[in-house]
Every structure is written in structure tokens, then in C-alpha cells.
mmCIF file of C-alpha atoms in Angstrom:
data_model
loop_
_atom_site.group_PDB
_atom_site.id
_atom_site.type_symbol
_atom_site.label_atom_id
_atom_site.label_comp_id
_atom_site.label_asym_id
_atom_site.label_seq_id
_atom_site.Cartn_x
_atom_site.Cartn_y
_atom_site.Cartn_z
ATOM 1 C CA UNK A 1 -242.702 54.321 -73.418
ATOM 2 C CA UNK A 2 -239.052 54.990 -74.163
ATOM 3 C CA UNK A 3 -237.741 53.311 -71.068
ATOM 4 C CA UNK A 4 -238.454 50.624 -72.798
ATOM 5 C CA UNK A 5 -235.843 50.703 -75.167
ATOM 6 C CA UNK A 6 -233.678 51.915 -72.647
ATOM 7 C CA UNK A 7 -234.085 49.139 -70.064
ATOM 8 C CA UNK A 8 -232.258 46.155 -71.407
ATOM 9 C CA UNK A 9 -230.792 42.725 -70.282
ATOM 10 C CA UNK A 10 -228.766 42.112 -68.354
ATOM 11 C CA UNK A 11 -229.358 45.186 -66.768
ATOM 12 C CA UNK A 12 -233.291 44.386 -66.272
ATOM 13 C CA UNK A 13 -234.309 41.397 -65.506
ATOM 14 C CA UNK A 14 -237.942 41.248 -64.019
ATOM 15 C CA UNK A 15 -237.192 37.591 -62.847
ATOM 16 C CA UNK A 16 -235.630 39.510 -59.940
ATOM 17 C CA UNK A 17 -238.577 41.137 -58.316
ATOM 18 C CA UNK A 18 -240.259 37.897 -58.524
ATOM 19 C CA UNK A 19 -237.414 36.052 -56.772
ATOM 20 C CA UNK A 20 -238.896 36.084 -53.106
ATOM 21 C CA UNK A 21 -242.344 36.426 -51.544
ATOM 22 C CA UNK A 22 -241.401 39.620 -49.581
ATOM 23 C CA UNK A 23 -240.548 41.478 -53.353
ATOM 24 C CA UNK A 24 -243.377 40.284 -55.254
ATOM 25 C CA UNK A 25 -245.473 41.359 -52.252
ATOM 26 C CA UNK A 26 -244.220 44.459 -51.832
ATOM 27 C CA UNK A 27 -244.843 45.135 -56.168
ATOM 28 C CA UNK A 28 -248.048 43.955 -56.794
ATOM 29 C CA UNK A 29 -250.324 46.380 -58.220
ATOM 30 C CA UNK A 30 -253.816 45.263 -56.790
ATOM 31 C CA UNK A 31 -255.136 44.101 -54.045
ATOM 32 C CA UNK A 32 -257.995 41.842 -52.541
ATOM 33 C CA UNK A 33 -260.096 42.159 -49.818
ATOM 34 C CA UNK A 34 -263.144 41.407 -47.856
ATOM 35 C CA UNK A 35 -264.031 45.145 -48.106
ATOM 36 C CA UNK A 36 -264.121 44.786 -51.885
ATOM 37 C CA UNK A 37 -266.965 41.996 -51.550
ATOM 38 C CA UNK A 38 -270.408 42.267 -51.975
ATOM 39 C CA UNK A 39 -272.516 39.223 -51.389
ATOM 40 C CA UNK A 40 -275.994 38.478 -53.189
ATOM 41 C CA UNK A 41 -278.270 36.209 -51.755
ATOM 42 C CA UNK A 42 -281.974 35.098 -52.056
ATOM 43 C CA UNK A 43 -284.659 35.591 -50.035
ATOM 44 C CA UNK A 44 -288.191 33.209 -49.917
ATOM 45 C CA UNK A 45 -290.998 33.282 -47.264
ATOM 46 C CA UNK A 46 -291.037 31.346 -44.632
ATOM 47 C CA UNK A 47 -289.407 30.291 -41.748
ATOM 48 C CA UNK A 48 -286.279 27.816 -41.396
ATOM 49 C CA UNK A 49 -286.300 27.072 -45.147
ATOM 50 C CA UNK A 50 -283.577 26.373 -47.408
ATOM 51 C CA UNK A 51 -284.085 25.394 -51.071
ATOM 52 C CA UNK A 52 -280.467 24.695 -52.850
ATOM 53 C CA UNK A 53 -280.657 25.862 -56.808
ATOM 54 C CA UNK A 54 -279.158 23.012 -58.785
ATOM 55 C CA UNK A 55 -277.941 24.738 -61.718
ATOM 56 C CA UNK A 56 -275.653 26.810 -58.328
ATOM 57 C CA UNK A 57 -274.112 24.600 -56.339
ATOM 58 C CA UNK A 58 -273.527 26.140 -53.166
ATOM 59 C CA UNK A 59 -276.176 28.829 -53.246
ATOM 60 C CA UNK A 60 -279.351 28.742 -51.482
ATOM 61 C CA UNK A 61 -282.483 30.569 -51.160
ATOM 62 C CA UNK A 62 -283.363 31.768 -47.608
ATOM 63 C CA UNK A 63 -286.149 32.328 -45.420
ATOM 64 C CA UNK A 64 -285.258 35.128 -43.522
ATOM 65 C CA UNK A 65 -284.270 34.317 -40.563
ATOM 66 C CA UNK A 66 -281.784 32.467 -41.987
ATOM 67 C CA UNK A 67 -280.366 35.196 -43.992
ATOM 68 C CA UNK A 68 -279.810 37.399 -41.394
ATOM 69 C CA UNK A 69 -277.706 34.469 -39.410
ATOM 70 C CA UNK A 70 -275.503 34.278 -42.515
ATOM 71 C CA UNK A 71 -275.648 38.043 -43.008
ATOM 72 C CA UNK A 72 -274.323 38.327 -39.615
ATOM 73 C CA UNK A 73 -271.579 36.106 -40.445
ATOM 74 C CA UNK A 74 -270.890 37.680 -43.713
ATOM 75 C CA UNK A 75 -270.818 41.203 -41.735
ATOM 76 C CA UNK A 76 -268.505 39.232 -39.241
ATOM 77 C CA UNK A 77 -266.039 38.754 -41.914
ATOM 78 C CA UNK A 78 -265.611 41.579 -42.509
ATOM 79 C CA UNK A 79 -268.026 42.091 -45.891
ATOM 80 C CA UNK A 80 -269.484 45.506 -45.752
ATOM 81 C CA UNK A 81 -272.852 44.954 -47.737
ATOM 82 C CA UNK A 82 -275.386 42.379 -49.554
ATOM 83 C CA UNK A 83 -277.892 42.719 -52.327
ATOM 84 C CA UNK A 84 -281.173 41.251 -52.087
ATOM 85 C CA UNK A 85 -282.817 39.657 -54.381
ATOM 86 C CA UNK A 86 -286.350 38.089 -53.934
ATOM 87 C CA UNK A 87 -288.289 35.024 -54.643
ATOM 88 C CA UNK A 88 -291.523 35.851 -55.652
ATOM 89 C CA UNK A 89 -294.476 33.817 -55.091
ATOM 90 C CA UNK A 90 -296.059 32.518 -58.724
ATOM 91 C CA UNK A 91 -299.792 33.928 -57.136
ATOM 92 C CA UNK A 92 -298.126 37.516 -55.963
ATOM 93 C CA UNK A 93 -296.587 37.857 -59.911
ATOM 94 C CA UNK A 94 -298.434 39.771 -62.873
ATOM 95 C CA UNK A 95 -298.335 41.567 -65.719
ATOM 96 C CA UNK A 96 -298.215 45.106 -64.237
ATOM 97 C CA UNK A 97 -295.954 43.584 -60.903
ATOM 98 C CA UNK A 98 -298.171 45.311 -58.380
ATOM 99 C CA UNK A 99 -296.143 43.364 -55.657
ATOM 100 C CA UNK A 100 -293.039 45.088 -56.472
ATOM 101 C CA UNK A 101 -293.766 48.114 -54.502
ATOM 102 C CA UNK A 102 -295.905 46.299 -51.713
ATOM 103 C CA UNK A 103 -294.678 48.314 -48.843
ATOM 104 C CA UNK A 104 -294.841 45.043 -46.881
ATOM 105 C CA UNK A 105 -293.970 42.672 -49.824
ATOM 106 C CA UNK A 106 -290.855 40.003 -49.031
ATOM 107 C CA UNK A 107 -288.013 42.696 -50.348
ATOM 108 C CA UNK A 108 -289.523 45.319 -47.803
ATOM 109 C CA UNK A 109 -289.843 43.401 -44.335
ATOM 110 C CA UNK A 110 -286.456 41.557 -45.249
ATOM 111 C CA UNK A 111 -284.787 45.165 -45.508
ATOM 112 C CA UNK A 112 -286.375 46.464 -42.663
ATOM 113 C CA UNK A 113 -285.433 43.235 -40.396
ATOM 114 C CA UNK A 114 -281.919 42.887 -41.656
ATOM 115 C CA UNK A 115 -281.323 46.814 -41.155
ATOM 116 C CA UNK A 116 -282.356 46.596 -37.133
ATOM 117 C CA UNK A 117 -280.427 43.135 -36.388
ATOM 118 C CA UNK A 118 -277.305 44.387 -38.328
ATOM 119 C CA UNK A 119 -277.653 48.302 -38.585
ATOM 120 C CA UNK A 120 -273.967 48.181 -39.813
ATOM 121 C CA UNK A 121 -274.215 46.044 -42.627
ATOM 122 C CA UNK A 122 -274.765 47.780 -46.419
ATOM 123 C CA UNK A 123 -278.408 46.702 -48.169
ATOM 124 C CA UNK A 124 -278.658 46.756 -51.388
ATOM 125 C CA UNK A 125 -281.742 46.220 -53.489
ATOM 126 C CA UNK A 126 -282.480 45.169 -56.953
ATOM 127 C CA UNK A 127 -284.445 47.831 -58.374
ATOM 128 C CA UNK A 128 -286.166 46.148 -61.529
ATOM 129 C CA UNK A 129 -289.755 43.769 -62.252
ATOM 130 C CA UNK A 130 -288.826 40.397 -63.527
ATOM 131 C CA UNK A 131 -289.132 38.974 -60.003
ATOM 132 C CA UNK A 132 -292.547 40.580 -60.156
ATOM 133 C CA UNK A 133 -293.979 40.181 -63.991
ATOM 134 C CA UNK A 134 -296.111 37.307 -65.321
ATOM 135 C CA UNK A 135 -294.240 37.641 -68.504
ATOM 136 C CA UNK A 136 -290.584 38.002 -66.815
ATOM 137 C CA UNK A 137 -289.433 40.903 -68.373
ATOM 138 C CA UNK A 138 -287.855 43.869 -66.342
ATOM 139 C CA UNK A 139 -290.792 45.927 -67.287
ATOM 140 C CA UNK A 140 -294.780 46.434 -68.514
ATOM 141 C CA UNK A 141 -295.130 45.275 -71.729
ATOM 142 C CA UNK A 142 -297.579 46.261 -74.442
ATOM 143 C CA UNK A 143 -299.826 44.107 -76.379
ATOM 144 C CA UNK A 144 -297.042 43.008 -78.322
ATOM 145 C CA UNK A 145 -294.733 42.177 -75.815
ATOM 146 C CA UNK A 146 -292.360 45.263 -76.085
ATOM 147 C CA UNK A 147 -291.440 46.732 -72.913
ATOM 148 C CA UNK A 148 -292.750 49.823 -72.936
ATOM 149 C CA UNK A 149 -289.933 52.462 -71.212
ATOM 150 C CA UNK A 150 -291.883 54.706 -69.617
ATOM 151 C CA UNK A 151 -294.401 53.064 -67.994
ATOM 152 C CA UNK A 152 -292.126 50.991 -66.758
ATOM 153 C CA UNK A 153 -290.164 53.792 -64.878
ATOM 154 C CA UNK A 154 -293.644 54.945 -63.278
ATOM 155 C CA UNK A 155 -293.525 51.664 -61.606
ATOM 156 C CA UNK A 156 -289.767 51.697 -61.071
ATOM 157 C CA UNK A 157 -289.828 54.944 -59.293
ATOM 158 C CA UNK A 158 -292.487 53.229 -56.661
ATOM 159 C CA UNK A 159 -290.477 50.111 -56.517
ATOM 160 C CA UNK A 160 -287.014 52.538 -55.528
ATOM 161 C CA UNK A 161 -289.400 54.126 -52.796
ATOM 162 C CA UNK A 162 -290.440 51.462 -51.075
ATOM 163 C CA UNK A 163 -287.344 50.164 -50.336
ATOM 164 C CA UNK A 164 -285.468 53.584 -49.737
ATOM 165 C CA UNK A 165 -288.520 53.936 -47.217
ATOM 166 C CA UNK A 166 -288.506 50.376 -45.466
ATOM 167 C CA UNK A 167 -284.643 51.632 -45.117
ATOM 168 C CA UNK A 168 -282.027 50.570 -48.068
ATOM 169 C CA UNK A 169 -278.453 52.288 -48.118
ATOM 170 C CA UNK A 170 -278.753 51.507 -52.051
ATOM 171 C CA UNK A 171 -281.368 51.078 -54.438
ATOM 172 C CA UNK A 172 -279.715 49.306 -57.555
ATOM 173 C CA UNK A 173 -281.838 49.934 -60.451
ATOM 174 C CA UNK A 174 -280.770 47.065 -62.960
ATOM 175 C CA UNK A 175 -283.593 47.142 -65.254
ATOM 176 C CA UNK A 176 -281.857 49.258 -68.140
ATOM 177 C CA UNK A 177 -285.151 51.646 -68.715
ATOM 178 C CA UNK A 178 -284.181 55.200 -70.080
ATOM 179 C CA UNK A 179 -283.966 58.084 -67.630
ATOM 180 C CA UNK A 180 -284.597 55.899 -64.631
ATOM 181 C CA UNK A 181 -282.056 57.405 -62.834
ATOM 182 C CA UNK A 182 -283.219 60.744 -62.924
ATOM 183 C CA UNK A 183 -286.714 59.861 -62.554
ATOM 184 C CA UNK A 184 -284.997 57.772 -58.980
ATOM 185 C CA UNK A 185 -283.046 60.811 -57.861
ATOM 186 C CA UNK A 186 -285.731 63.014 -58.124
ATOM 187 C CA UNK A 187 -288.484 61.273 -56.179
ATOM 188 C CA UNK A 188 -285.423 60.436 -53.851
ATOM 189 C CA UNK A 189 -284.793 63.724 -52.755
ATOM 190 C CA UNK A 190 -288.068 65.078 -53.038
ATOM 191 C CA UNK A 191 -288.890 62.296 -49.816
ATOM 192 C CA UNK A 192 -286.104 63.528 -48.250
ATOM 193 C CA UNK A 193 -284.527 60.289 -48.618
ATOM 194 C CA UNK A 194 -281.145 62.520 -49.684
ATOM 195 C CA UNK A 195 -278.588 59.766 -48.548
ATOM 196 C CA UNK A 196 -280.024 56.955 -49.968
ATOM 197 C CA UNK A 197 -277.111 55.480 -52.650
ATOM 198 C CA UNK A 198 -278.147 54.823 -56.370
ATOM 199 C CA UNK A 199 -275.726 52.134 -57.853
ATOM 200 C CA UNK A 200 -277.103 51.576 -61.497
ATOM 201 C CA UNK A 201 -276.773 49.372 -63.291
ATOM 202 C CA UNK A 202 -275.351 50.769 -65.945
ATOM 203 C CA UNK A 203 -273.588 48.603 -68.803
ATOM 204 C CA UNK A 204 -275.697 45.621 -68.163
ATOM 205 C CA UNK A 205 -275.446 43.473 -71.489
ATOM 206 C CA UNK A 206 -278.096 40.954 -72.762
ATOM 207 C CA UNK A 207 -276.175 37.912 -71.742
ATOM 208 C CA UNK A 208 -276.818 34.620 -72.242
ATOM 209 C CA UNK A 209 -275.018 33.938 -68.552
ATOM 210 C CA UNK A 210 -277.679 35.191 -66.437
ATOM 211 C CA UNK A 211 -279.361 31.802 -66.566
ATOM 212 C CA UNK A 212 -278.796 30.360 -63.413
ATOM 213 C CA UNK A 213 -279.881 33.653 -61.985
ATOM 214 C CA UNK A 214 -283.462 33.368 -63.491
ATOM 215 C CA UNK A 215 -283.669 29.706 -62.121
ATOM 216 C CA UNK A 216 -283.085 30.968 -58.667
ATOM 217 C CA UNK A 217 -285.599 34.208 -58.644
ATOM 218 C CA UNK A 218 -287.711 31.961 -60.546
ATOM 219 C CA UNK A 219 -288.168 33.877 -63.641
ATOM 220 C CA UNK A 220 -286.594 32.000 -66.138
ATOM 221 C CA UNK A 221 -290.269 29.603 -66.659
ATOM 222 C CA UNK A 222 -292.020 33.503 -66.883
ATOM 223 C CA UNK A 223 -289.454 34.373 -69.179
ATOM 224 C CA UNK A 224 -289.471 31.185 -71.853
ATOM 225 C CA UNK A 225 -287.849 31.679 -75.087
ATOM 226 C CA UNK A 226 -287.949 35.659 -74.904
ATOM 227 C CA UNK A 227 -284.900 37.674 -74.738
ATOM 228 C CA UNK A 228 -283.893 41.023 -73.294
ATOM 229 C CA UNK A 229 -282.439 42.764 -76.134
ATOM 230 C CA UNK A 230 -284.237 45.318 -76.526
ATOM 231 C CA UNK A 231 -283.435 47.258 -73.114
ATOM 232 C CA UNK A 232 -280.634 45.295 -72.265
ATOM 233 C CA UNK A 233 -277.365 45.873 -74.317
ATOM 234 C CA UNK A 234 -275.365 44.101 -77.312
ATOM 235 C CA UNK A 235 -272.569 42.261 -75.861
ATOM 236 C CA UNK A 236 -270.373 43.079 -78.894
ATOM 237 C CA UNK A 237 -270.864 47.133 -77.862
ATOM 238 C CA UNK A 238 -268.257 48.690 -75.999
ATOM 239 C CA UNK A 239 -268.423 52.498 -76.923
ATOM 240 C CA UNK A 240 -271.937 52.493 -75.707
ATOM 241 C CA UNK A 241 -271.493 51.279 -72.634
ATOM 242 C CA UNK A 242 -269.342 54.467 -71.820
ATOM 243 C CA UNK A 243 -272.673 57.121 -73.332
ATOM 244 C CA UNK A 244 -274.941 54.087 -70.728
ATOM 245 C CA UNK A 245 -272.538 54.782 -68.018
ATOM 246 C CA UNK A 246 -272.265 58.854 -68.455
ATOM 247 C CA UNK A 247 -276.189 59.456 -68.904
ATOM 248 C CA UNK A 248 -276.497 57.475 -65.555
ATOM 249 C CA UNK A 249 -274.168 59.561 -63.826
ATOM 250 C CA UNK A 250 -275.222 62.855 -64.958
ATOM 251 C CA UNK A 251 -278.720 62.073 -63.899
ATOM 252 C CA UNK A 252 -277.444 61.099 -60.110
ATOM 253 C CA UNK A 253 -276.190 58.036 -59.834
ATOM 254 C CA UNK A 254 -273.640 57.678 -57.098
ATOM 255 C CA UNK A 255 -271.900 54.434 -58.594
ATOM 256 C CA UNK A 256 -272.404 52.533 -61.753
ATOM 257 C CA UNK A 257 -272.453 48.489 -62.505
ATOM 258 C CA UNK A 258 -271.060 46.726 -65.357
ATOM 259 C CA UNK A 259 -272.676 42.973 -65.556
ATOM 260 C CA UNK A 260 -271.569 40.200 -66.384
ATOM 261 C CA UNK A 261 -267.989 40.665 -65.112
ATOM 262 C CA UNK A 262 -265.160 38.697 -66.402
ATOM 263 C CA UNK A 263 -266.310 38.683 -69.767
ATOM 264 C CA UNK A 264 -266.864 42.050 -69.852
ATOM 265 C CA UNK A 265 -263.592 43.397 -67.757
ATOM 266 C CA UNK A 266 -262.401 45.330 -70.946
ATOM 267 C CA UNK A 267 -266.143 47.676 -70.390
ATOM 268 C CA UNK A 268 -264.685 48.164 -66.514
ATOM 269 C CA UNK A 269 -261.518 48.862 -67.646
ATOM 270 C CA UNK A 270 -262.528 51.818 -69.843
ATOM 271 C CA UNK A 271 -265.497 52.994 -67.342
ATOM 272 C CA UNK A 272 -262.787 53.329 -64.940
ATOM 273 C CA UNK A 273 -260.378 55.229 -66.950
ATOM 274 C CA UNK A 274 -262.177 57.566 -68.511
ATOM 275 C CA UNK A 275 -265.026 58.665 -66.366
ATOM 276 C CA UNK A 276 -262.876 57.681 -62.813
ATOM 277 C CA UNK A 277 -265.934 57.083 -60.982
ATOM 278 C CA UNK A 278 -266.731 54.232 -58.140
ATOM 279 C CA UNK A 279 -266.893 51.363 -60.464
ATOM 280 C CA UNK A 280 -268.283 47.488 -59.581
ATOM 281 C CA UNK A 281 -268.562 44.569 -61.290
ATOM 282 C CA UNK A 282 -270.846 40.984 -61.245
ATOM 283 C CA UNK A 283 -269.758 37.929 -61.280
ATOM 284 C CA UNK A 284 -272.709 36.584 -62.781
ATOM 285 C CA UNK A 285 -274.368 33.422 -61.976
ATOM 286 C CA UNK A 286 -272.955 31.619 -65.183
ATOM 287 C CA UNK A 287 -269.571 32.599 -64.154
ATOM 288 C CA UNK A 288 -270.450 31.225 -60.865
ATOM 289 C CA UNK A 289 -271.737 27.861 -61.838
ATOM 290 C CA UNK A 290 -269.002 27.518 -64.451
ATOM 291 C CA UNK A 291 -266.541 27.691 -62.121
ATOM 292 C CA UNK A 292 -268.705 25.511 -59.806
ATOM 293 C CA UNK A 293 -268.095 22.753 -62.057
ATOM 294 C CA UNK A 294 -264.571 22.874 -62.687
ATOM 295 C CA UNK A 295 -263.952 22.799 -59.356
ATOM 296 C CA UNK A 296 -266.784 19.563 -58.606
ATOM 297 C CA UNK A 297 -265.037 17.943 -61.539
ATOM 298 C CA UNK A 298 -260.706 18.305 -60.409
ATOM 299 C CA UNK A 299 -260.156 20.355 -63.324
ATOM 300 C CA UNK A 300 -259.178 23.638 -61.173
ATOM 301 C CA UNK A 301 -258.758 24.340 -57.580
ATOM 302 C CA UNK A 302 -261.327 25.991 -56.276
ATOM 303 C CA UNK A 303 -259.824 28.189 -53.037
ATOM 304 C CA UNK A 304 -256.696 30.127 -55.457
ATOM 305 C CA UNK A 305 -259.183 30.275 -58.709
ATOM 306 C CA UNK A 306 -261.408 32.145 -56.585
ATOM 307 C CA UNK A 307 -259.407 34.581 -55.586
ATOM 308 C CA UNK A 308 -257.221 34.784 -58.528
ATOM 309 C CA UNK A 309 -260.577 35.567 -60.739
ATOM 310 C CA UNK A 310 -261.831 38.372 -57.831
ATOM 311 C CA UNK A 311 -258.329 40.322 -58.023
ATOM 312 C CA UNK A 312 -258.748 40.224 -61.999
ATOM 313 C CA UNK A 313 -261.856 42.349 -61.618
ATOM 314 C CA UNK A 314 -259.404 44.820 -59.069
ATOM 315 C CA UNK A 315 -256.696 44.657 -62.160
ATOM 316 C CA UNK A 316 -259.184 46.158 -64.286
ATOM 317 C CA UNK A 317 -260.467 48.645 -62.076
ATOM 318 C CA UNK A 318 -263.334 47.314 -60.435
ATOM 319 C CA UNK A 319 -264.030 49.210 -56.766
ATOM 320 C CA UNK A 320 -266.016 46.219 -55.638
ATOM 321 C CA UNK A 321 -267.204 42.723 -57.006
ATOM 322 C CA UNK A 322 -270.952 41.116 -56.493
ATOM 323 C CA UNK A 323 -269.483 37.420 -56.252
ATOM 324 C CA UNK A 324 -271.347 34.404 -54.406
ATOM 325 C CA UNK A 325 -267.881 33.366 -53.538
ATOM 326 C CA UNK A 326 -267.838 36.326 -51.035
ATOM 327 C CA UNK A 327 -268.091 34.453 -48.187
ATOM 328 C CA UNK A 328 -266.027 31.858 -49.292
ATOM 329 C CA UNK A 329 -263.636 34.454 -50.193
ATOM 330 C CA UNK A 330 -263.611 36.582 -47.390
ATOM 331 C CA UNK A 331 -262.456 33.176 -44.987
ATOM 332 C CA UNK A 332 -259.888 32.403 -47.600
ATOM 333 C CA UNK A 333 -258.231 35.861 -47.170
ATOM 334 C CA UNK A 334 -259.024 36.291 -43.083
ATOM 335 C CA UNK A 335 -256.620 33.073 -43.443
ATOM 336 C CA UNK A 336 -253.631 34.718 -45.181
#
């Protein structure tokens, strides 16, 4: 960095390149747009329904028929895919999730109906249980509650299937189970399902801002006081999220996940860096609704914090952002 001490005023002054719009356009480092975007929404049965989830103002869960007239919009504007995540019926849920690999359970006839009216558009689906369990936890538990690793992949592995089968570009394993990946890839290509994506999940932390989340799958009553800490990881680990991230790709995943996001940009920063692989980022529900009410209550404006907080995750490396502000987003920048 000896420039540095090269490079002196009056000779540089960086108030220059700031002077007009044309120079700080033509400098800036990262850019926003709707192909960086991925939008998740939730799907119910039914038909014509829309049920708002108070603790996310804005964001609704969809019958589907509704969600493929806002995917088509979404596609429209020029966001390339969605992830899917289901609302589960209380009487379909229990304690091995049976339903989760229901080849014509809500996640599989949504795929397969969103795939032939928009053939274009990405799919992703959540590859994990808590939607599923009794208990809430991302996996089959043992008489003492532990989530037992193994067993849970067994039912992971038919989970990945069915959607691959029913059609999914990407199955996004976010469960945090040991060797999932491997176990996924394998069963992948022995189908013949060889271009079917794996995004994992692979630094997901045990965060406390996943709550609003839970209250829109409906989990979080399944869930009660228990936590996720023993699969999920410790928020104040960074050098592990790296080993996560490198055991994920070495057993075949295409692209890797860090959640939550702008907590945790510091985790994409490194992934990025030092393994230089396509890297996304969530911007988690309590992100979401946190924003949500500084905008309801004055205290920020809501169209340039949007934006400004999506081209922070491109700063730090992101490839792509899971953000229910990608719709929003994606008008805000088609009007630039």
C-alpha cells in the first residue's frame, strides 16, 4: 500500500471523483440489479387466498394461483428465480415429516405448475423438515429431542428427489445436517437428474432473526422455546463457516448460502475471497421486518434504504441476494 504515502494533498483529492454524477458513476465498484435478486415467497393451499403475516408487513402467503401471477410479474421484471417455501397444514405435520417428500405434497404441484406457466423462471426449493415436523426442528429427533444427523439425511435425500423430480433448477438444502450434500449429489446423479443445481446452505448461523420466518411457515408454535444450536452454527464463529462452506463444496455443491445477511456480510466477504466460488446471501426475515418498521414509522426512507442495503451485500461479494424487497427492488431500479 505504498501509494499511499505517495498520493498526497493537494495532489489527491478524492472530493474530485465525487464532484459530478457522470464520475462517481463511472467509479463505483458494485453494482445492483434485478439479475442479482432472488425472491422468496410462500405458498398455502387453496385457491384465491391471501393471508398477510403481521410480524412482515408486505409479505403474504399465496395460494397458488396467485403466486404464479406475481411470479410472472417478478419474471417480468426481470428477476431470474424464486425460492419456495411452503405452508404446511398442522394435520399433514409429524414427527418423522412424511409429507415432505409427498410426490404430490403443496412444494411438488407448486413446482411443477410454476415450471410449465413460466418455464423460464429459476425454482428454488428449501430442502429441510421444519415445515414438515411436529416438533419444528429441521430434522428427526430422538427421544430426547436431539436431532439425530443421519436419519435426518435419509429423509433429506427423499425430500431433494421429489422436487428435482416434480422439476426444480435448485434444491437448497438449508437444514445444516452433515454430509447432506454428498448424500444429495449422489442420489442426484444416480436419477439422472445431472443438471439439477445444489445451492447449500452453507454458513447458516443459529440466529435469533429468523423469527418472522417461522411465523409465516408456521413453525415457530412447533418450535416453542427450543433452539437450533446444535446443527445450526454459533453466530460468534467465523473460521468455521469457511471448513462449513469447503466440505459443502467438495461434496458437490454448485453454490453456497450464507444466512442471515447483513449481519453476517464479514462471513460473505471471506467465503468470497478465499474459496471464489458463486456466493449468495439472505436477507432474513428480521432484517426484513426491521426495516419494515423504520420505514412505517418516518425514521428512514424506504425506496434508497432498500437499495442501498442490497448493493452492501454486492460490496461484500455476494453473487445474488434472497430479499423480499425483490420486487420492490427490481421496479425501483427498472426506474433509474
Amino acid at each position: 500500500m505504498s501509494f499511499m504515502t505517495t498520493r498526497q494533498f493537494p495532489t489527491t483529492r478524492m472530493r474530485r471523483m465525487r464532484r459530478d454524477d457522470f464520475s462517481r458513476r463511472l467509479m463505483r465498484e458494485s453494482t445492483l440489479t434485478a439479475a442479482d435478486l432472488i425472491w422468496p415467497v410462500f405458498v398455502l393451499e387453496g385457491e384465491n387466498r391471501r393471508e398477510a403475516v403481521p410480524s412482515m408487513p408486505g409479505v403474504e402467503r399465496l395460494s397458488l394461483d396467485l403466486l404464479i401471477e406475481e411470479a410472472r410479474e417478478a419474471h417480468e421484471l426481470g428477476i431470474p428465480a424464486l425460492a419456495l417455501f411452503p405452508v404446511i397444514d398442522p394435520s399433514l405435520k409429524s414427527e418423522l415429516a412424511e409429507e415432505a417428500f409427498n410426490a404430490n405434497g403443496l412444494v411438488q404441484r407448486s413446482v411443477r405448475a410454476l415450471k410449465e406457466a413460466l418455464p423460464e423462471l429459476g425454482i428454488i426449493t428449501d430442502v429441510a423438515l421444519d415445515p414438515y415436523t411436529s416438533h419444528g426442528q429441521d430434522g428427526i429427533i430422538d427421544d430426547q429431542g436431539y436431532v439425530q444427523n443421519d436419519r435426518t439425511v435419509e429423509t433429506l435425500l427423499k425430500q431433494a428427489l421429489s422436487h428435482a423430480e416434480a422439476g426444480a433448477d435448485v434444491v437448497a438444502p438449508s437444514d445444516m445436517m452433515d454430509g447432506r450434500i454428498g448424500e444429495i449429489r449422489r442420489v442426484l446423479e444416480q436419477e439422472q437428474l445431472i443438471n439439477t443445481r445444489i445451492m447449500a446452505y452453507s454458513a447458516k448461523y443459529a440466529s435469533r432473526y429468523y423469527g418472522p420466518f417461522r411465523d409465516a411457515v408456521g413453525s415457530a408454535a412447533n418450535l416453542g422455546r427450543a433452539d437450533k444450536s446444535t446443527y445450526q452454527m454459533d453466530p460468534a464463529n467465523g473460521d468455521e463457516a469457511l471448513h462449513e462452506v469447503a466440505l459443502d463444496l467438495a461434496e458437490g455443491a454448485d453454490m453456497v448460502m450464507i444466512k442471515p445477511g447483513m449481519p453476517y456480510l464479514d462471513v460473505v466477504r471471506r467465503v468470497k475471497d478465499e474459496l471464489r466460488v458463486p456466493t449468495f446471501a439472505y436477507q432474513v426475515s428480521g432484517e426484513y421486518a426491521m426495516h419494515m418498521a423504520a420505514f412505517e414509522n418516518g425514521w428512514l426512507d424506504a425506496d434508497s434504504v432498500i437499495l442501498e442495503s442490497l448493493v452492501c451485500f454486492k460490496r461484500a461479494g455476494a453473487d445474488g441476494v434472497l430479499t423480499y424487497f425483490a420486487k420492490r427492488a427490481a421496479r425501483l431500479l427498472a426506474a433509474q
